[in-house]
Tab-separated table of C-alpha atoms and ligand atoms in Angstrom:
chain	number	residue	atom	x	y	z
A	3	UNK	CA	32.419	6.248	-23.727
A	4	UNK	CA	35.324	5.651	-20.855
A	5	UNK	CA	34.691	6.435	-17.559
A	6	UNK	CA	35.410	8.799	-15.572
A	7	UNK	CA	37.389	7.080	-12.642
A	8	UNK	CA	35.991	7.917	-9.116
A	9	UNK	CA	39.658	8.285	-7.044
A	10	UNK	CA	38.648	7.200	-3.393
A	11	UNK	CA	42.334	7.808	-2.288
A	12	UNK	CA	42.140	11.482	-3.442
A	13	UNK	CA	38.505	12.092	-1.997
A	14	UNK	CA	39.357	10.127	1.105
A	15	UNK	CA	42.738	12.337	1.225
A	16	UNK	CA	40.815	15.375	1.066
A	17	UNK	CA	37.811	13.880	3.592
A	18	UNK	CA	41.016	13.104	5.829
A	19	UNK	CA	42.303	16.604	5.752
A	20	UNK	CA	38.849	18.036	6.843
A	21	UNK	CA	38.963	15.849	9.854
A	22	UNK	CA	42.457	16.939	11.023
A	23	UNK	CA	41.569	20.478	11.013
A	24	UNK	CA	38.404	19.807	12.899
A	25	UNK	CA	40.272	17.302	15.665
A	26	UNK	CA	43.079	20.015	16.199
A	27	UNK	CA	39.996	22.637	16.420
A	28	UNK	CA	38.782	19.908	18.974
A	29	UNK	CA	42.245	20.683	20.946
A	30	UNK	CA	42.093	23.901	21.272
A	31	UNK	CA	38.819	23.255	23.549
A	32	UNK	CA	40.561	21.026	25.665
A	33	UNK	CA	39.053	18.118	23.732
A	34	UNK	CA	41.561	15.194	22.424
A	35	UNK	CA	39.730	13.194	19.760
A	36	UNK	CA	39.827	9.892	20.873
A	37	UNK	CA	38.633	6.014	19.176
A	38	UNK	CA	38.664	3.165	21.344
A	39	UNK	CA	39.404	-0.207	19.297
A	40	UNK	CA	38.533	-3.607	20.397
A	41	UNK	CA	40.090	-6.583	18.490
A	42	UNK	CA	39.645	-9.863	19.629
A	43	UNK	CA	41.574	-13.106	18.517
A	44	UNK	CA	44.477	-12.885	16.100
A	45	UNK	CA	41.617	-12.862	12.871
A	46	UNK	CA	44.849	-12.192	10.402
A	47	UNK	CA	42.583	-9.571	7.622
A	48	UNK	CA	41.420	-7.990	11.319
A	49	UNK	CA	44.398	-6.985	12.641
A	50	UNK	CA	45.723	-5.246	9.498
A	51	UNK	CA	41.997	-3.420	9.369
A	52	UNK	CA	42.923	-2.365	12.951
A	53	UNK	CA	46.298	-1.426	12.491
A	54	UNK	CA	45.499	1.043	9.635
A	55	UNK	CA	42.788	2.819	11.327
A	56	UNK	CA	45.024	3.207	14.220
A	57	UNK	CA	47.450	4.558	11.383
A	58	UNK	CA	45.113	6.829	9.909
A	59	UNK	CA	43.775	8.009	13.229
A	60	UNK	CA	47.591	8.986	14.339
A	61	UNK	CA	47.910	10.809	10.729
A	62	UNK	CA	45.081	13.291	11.242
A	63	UNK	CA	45.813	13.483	14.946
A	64	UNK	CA	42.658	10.863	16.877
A	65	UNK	CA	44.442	9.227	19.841
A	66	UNK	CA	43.413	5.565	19.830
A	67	UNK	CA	43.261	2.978	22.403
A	68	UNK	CA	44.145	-0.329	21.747
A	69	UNK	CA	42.283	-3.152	23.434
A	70	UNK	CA	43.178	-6.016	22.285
A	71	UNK	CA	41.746	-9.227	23.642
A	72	UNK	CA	42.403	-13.223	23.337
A	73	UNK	CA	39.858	-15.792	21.357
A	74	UNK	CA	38.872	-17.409	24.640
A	75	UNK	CA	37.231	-13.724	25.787
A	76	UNK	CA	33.353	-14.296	27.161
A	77	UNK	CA	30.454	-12.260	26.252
A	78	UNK	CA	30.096	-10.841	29.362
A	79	UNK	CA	33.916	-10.187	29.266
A	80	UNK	CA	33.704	-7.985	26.237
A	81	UNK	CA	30.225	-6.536	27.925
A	82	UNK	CA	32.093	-4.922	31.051
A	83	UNK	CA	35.014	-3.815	28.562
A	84	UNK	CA	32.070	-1.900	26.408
A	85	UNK	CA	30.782	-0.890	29.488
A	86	UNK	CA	33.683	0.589	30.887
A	87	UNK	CA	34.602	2.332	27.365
A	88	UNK	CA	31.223	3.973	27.919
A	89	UNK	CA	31.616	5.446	30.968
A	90	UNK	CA	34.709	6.751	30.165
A	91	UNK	CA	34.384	10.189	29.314
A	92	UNK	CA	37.191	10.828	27.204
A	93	UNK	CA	36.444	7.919	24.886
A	94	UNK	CA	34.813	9.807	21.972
A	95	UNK	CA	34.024	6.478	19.857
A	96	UNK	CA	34.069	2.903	20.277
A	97	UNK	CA	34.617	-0.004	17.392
A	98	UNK	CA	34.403	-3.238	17.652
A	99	UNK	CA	35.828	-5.030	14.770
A	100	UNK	CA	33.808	-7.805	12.805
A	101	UNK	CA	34.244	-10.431	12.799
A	102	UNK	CA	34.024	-11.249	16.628
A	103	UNK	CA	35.256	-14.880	17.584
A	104	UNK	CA	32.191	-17.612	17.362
A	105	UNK	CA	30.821	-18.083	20.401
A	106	UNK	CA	31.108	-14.355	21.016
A	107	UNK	CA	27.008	-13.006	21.081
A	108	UNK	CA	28.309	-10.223	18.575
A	109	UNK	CA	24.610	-8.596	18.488
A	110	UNK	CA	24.529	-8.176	22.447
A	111	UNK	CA	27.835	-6.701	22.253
A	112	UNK	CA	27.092	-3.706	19.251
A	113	UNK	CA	23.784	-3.290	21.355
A	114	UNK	CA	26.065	-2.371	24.072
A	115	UNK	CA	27.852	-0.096	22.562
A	116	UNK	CA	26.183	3.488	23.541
A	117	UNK	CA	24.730	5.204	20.588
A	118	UNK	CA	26.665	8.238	21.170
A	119	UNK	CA	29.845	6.737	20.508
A	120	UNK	CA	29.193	4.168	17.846
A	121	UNK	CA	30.970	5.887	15.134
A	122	UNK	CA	30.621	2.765	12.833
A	123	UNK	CA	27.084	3.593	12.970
A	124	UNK	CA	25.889	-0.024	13.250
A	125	UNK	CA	23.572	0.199	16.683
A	126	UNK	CA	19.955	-0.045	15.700
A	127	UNK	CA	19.461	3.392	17.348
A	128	UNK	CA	21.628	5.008	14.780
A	129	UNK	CA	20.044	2.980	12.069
A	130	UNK	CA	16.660	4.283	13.035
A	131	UNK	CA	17.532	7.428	13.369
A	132	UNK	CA	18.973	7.575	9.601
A	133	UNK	CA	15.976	6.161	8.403
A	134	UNK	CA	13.760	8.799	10.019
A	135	UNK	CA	16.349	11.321	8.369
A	136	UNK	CA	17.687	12.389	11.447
A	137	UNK	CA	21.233	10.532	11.503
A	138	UNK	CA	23.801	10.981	14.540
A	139	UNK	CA	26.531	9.107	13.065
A	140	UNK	CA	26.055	7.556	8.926
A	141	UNK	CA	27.587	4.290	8.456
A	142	UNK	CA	31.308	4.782	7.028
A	143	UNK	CA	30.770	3.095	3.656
A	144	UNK	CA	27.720	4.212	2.795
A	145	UNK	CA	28.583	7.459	3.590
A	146	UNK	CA	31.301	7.184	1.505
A	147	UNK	CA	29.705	6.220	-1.296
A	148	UNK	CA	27.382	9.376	-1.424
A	149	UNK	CA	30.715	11.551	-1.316
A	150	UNK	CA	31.783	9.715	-4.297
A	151	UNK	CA	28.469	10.310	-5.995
A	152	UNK	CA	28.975	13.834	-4.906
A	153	UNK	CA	32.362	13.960	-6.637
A	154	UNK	CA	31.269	12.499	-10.056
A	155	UNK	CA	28.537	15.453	-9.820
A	156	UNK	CA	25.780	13.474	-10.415
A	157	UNK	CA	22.325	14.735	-9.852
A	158	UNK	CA	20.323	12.334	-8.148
A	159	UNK	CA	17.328	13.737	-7.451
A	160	UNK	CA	14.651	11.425	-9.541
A	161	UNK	CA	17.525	9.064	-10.789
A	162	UNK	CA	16.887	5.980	-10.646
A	163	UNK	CA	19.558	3.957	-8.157
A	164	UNK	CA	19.337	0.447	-8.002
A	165	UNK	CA	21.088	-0.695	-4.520
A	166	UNK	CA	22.333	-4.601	-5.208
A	167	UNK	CA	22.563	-6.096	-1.431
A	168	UNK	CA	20.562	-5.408	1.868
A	169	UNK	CA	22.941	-5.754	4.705
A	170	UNK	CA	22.803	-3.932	7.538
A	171	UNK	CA	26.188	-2.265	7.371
A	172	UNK	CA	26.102	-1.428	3.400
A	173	UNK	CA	22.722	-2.137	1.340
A	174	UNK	CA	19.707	-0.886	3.246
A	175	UNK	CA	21.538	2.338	4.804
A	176	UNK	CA	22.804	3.034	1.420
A	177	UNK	CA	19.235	2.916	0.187
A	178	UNK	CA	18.059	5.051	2.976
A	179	UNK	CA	20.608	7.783	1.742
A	180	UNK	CA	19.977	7.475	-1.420
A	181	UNK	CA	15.976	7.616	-0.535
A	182	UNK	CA	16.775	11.164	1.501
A	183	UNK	CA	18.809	12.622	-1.634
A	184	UNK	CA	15.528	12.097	-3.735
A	185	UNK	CA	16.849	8.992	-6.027
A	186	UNK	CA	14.074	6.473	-6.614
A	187	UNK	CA	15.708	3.635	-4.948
A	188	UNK	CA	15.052	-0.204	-6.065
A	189	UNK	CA	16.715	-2.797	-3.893
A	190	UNK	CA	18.078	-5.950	-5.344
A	191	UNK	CA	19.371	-8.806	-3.337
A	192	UNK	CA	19.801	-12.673	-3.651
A	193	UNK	CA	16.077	-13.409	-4.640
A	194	UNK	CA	15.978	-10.859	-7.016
A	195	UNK	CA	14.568	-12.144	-10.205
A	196	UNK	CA	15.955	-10.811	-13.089
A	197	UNK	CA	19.105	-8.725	-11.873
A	198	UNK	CA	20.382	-7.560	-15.540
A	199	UNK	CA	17.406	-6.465	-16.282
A	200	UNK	CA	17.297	-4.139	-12.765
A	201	UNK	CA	20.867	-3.025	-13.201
A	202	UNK	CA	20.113	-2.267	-17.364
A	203	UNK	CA	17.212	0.508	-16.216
A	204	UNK	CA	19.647	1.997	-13.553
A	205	UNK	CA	21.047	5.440	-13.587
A	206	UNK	CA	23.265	4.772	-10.715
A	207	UNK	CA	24.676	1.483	-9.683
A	208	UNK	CA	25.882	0.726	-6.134
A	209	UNK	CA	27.033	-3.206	-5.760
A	210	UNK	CA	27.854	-4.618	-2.276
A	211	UNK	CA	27.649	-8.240	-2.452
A	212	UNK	CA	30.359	-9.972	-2.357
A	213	UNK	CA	30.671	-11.656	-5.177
A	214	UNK	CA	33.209	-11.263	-8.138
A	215	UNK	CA	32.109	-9.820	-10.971
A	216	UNK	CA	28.667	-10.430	-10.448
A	217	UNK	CA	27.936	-7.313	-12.498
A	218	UNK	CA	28.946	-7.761	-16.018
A	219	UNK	CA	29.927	-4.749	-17.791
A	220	UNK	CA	27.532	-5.395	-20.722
A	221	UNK	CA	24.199	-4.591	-18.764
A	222	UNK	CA	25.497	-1.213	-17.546
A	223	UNK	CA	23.348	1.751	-19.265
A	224	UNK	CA	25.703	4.350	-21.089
A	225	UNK	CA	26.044	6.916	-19.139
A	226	UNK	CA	25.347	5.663	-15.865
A	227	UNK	CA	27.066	5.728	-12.519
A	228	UNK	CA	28.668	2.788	-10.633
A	229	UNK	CA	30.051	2.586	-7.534
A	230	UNK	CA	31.418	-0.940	-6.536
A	231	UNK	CA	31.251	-1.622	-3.191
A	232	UNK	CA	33.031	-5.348	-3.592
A	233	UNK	CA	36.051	-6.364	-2.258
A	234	UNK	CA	36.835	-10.001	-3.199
A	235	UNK	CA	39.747	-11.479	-3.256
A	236	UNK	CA	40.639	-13.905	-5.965
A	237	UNK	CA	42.771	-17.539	-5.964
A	238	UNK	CA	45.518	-15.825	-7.483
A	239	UNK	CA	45.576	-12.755	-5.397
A	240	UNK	CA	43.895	-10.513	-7.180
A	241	UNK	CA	41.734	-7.845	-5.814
A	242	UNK	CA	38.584	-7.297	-7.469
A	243	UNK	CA	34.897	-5.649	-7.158
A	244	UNK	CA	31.174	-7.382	-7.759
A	245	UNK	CA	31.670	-5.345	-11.346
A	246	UNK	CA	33.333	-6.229	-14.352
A	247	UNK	CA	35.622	-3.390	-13.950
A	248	UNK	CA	36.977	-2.936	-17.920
A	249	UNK	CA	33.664	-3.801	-19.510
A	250	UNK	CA	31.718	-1.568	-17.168
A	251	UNK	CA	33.875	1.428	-17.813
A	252	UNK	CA	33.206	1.219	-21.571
A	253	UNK	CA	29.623	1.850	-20.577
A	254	UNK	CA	29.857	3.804	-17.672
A	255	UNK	CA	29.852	7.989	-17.072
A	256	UNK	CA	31.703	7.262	-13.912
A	257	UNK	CA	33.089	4.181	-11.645
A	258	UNK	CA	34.913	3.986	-8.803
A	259	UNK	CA	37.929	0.829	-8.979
A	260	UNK	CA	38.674	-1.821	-6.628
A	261	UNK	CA	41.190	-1.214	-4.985
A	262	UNK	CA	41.299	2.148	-4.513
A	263	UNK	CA	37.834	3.577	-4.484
A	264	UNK	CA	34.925	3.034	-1.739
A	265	UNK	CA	37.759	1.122	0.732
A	266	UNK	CA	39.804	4.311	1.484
A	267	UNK	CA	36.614	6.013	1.736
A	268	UNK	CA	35.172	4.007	4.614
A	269	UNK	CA	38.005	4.709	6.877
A	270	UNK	CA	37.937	8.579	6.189
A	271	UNK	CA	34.586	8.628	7.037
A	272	UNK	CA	34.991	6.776	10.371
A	273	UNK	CA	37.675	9.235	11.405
A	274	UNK	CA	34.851	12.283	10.048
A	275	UNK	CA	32.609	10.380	12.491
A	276	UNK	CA	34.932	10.190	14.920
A	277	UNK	CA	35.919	14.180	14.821
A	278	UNK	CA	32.303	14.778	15.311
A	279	UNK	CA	31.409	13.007	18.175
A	280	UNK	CA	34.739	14.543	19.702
A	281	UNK	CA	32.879	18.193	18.540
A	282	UNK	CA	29.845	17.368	20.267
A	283	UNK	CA	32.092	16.847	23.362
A	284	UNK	CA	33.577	20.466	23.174
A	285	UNK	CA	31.816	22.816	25.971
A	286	UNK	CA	29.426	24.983	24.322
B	15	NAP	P1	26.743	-9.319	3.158
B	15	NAP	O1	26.277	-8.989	4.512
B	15	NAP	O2	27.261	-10.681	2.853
B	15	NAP	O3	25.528	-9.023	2.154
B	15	NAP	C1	25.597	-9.377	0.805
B	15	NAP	C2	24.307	-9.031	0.134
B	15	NAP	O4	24.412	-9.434	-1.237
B	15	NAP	C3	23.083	-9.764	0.701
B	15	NAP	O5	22.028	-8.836	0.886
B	15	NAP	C4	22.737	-10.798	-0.358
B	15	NAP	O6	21.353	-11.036	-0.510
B	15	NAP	C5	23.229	-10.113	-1.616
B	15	NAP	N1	23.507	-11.089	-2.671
B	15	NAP	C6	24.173	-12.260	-2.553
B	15	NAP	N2	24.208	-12.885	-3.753
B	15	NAP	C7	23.529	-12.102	-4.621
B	15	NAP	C8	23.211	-12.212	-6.000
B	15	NAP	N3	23.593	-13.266	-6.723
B	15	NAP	N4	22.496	-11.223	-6.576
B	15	NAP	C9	22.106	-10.145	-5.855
B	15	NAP	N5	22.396	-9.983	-4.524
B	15	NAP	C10	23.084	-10.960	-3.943
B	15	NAP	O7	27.884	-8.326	2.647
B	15	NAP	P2	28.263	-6.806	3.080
B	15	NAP	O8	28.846	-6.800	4.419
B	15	NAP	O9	27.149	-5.884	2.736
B	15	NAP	O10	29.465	-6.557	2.044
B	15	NAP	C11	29.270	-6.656	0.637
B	15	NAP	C12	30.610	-6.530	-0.068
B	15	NAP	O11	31.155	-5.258	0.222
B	15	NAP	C13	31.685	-7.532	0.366
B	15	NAP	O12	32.509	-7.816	-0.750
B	15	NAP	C14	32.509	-6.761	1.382
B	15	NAP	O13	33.841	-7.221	1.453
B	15	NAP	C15	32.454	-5.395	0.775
B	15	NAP	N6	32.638	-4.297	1.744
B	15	NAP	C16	33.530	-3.351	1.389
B	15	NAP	C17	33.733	-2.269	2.219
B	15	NAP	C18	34.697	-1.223	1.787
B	15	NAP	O14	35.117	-0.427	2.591
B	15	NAP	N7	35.045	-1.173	0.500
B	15	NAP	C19	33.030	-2.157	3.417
B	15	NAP	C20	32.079	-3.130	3.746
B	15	NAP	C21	31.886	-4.205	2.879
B	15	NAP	P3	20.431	-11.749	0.627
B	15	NAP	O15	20.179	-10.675	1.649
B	15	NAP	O16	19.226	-12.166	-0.120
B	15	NAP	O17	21.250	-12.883	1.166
């Protein structure tokens, strides 16, 4: 069996299309879609993350403001700039991009950040409220992932989805997605015990770790699904995923690559977050 290959650039194009019609819908109610991003310090990988989101944004027409701050800036600096972003009213969504500098309390500032415009989706508010199945904004990359399960047409109620990582930002929201589309959801992380054997029972695969390769194509089950979440970049410049990419799609019925499959995703579904916090702003 080869895979079918899981195109995030196509999905993401047509995610990204979607949200332009909805932000110039937006318009014509007086409403300009607008993202507030806060960089701070000259983090190298962070200020290319920030420039193409501002890129993006400008494509599907999401004004952005730029805030970008030095190293040295305080907590309590970056506190009153939150602040001020939240009592803005034409702000629509505010992101802080990770990492902050050390000595920055990031926690206290993403608590800041009011619920209603934390289109990353990070605030424990937001977390809660997906777990209870009542989201206001899904975290991008999870989010993205279920739109690629969506596209390889895979049913998931009663599957059996093994989610390898529990961060905050990919693993456990991903699970709690999962959990709500009626997959029987097993969670593996760094103390699992005997990982091949987890990711041999799985039907669908999601791997957001960190690490390359971790997977190995050999313990995939024929037939399954596997989205890889990984981004890791090798000493000799290679991008790859936490799955053996060639040996896995052998196996697989479906697998998103690195580059080129969840990454694209993520920022589409910031912007979808994005146009719907600037919809909930349009007069009813
Ligand atoms: P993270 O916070 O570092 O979490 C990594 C998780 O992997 C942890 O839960 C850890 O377990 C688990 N883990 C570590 N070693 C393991 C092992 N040997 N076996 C099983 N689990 C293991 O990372 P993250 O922020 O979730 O990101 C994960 C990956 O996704 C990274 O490569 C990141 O670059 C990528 N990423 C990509 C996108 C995108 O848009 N494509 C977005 C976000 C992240 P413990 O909890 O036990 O430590």
């Amino acid at each position: 069996m080869t895979a079918r290959v899981l195109d995030g650039k196509r999905v993401a194009a047509s995610v990204l299309d979607g949200v332009r019609a909805r932000v110039e819908q937006c318009r014509t109610h007086g409403v300009h879609a607008t993202l507030a991003v806060v960089l701070v310090g000259e983090d190298p990988a962070s200020a290319i993350y920030v420039r193409n989101k501002g890129k993006r944004a400008a494509e599907v027409g999401i004004r952005t403001l730029d805030e970008h701050l030095p190293a040295s800036t305080t907590t309590e600096a970056l506190l009153e700039l939150v602040e001020r972003l939240n009592r803005t009213p034409d702000v629509d969504g505010i992101l802080v991009q990770l990492p902050l500098p050390a000595g920055v309390e990031t926690e206290r500032v993403l608590l800041a950040i009011d619920p209603a415009k934390d289109v990353d989706g990070f605030h424990p508010d937001n977390l809660g409220r997906l777990m209870i199945g009542q989201p206001r904004f899904v975290p991008c990359t999870p989010q993205g992932c279920m739109l690629l399960l969506a596209e390889a047409d895979v049913p998931l109620r009663g599957r059996r989805a093994l989610v390898i990582g529990r961060s905050n930002i990919v693993g456990r929201p991903m699970a709690q997605l999962l959990l709500h589309a009626d997959a029987t959801v097993i969670m593996a992380h760094s103390r699992t015990a005997d990982l091949r054997a987890e990711v041999e029972a799985a039907d669908i695969v999601v791997a957001a770790v960190g690490r390359p390769e971790l997977v190995r194509g050999a313990w995939i089950k024929p037939g399954a699904v596997v989205i890889d979440v990984g981004m890791n970049r090798l000493p000799d410049g290679r991008l790859v995923g936490d799955v053996e990419y060639a040996a896995a799609a052998e196996r697989a019925a479906a697998i998103t690559p690195v580059p080129g499959g969840v990454g694209p995703m993520t920022i589409a579904c910031l912007l979808a977050n994005v146009a719907l916090a600037a919809e909930r702003r349009v007069p009813a």
